[in-house]
C-alpha positions as semicolon CSV with decimal commas, in nm:
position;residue;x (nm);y (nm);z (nm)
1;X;-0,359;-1,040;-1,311
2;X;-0,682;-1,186;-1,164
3;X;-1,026;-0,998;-1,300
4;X;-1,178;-0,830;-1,054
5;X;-1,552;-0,909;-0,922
6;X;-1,750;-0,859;-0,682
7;X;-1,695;-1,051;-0,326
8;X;-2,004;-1,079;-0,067
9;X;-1,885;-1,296;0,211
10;X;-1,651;-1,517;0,005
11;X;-1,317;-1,636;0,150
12;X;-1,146;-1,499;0,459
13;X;-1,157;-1,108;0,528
14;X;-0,827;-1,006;0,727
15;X;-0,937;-0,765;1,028
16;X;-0,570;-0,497;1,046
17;X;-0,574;-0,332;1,423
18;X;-0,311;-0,114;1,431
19;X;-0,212;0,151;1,747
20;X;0,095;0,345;1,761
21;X;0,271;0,448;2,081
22;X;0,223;0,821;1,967
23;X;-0,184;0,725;1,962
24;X;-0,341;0,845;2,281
25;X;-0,307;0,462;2,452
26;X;-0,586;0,585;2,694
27;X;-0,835;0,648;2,407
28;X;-1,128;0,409;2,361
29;X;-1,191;0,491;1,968
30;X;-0,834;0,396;1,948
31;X;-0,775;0,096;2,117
32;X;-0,721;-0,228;1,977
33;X;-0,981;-0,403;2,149
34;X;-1,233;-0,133;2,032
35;X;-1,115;-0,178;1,676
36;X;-1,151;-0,578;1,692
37;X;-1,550;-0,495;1,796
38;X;-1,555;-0,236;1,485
39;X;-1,410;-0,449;1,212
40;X;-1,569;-0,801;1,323
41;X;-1,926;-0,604;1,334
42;X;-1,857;-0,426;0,953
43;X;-1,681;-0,798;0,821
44;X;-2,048;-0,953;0,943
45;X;-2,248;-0,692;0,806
46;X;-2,082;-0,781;0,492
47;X;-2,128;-1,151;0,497
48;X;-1,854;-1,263;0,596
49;X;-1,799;-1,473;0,893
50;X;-1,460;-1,639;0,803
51;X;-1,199;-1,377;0,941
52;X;-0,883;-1,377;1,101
53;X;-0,693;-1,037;1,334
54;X;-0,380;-0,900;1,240
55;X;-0,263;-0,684;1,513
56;X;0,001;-0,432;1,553
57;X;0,041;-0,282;1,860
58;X;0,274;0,007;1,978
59;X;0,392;0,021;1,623
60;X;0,436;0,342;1,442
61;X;0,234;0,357;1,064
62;X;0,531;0,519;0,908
63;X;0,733;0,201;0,872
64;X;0,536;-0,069;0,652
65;X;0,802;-0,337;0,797
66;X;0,497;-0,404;1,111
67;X;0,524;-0,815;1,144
68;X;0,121;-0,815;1,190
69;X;0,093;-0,596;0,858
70;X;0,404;-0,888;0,742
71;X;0,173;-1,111;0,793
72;X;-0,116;-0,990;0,648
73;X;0,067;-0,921;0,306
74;X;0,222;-1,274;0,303
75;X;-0,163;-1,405;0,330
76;X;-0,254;-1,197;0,070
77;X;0,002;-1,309;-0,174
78;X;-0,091;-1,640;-0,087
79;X;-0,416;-1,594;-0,168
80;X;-0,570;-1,700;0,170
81;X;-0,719;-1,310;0,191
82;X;-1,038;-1,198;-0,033
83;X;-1,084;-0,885;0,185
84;X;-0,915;-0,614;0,429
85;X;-1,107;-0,428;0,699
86;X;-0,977;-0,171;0,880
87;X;-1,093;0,135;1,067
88;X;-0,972;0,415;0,893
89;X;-0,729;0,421;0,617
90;X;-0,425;0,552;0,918
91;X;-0,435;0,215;1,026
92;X;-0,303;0,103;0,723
93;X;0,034;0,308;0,722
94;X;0,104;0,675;0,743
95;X;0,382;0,645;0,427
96;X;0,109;0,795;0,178
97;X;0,337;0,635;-0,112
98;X;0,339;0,312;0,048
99;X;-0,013;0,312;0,146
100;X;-0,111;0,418;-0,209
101;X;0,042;0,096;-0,358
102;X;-0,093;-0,091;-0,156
103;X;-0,462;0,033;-0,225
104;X;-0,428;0,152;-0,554
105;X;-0,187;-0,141;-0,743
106;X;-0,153;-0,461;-0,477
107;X;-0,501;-0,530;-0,330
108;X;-0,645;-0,489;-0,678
109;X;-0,356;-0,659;-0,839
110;X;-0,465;-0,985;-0,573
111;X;-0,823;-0,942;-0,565
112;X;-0,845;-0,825;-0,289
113;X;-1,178;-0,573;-0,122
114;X;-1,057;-0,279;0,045
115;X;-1,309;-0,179;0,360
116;X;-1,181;0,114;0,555
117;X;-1,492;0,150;0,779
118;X;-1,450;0,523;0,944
119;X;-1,357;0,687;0,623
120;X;-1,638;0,516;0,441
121;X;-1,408;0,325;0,192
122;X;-1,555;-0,017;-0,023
123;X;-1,345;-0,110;-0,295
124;X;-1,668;-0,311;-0,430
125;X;-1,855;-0,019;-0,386
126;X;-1,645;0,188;-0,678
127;X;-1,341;0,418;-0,610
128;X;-1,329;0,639;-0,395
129;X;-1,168;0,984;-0,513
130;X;-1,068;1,080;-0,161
131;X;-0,858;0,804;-0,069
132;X;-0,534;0,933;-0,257
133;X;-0,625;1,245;-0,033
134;X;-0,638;1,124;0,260
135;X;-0,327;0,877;0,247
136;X;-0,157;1,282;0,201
137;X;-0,361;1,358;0,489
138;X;-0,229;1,081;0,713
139;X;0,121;1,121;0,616
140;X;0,101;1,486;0,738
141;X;-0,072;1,380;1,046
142;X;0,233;1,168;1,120
């Protein structure tokens, strides 16, 4: 296992849009183009300026098998990925198991920062005793 420390604008953050057809599709805070202008402002403010969009759209969060989120995980393990943004933890998954893995054993496991900008979430910023929470939260929501 790699030793965590902290990252400020080193390597390539990985920007995760998500929408699901049960979103409301006509809803600006929602929309994928409105979450691209989100994360690419919060990546900069955090130094980093190499970043690359991984975009699932239409796709419900309660299936982790999302080819964009595929993606994403397959540049993590190959350790193109220092960082995640996203804008809320929902756009991660909705599978508060899954999603907990993910945040709690794999991103720390590769290295890798955790920004969930809406829900006010930096991994390099210590833990966050809400996030278990409000993966439960999500789930329900689904």
């Amino acid at each position: 296992m790699k030793q965590s420390s902290k990252k400020i604008s080193t390597g390539t953050a990985a920007l995760y849009c998500r929408l699901s057809r049960d979103d409301n599709m006509d809803s600006e805070s929602n929309s994928i183009q409105n979450q691209k202008k989100i994360l690419q402002k919060a990546a900069k403010d955090k130094g980093y300026t190499d970043t690359i969009f991984f975009v699932d759209d239409g796709i419900t969060g309660t299936t982790m098998k999302r080819p964009g989120f595929q993606k994403m995980i397959a540049a993590i393990e190959a350790g193109y990925i220092s960082a995640v943004f996203v804008k809320d933890l929902s756009r991660l998954g909705r599978n508060y198991i899954e999603v907990g893995k993910l945040t709690e054993e794999f991103l720390p496991l590769h290295d890798v920062r955790l920004v969930a900008v809406s829900d006010g979430v930096d991994s390099d910023e210590g833990e966050d005793d809400f996030t278990p929470f409000k993966n439960i939260m999500n789930a329900t929501l689904s």
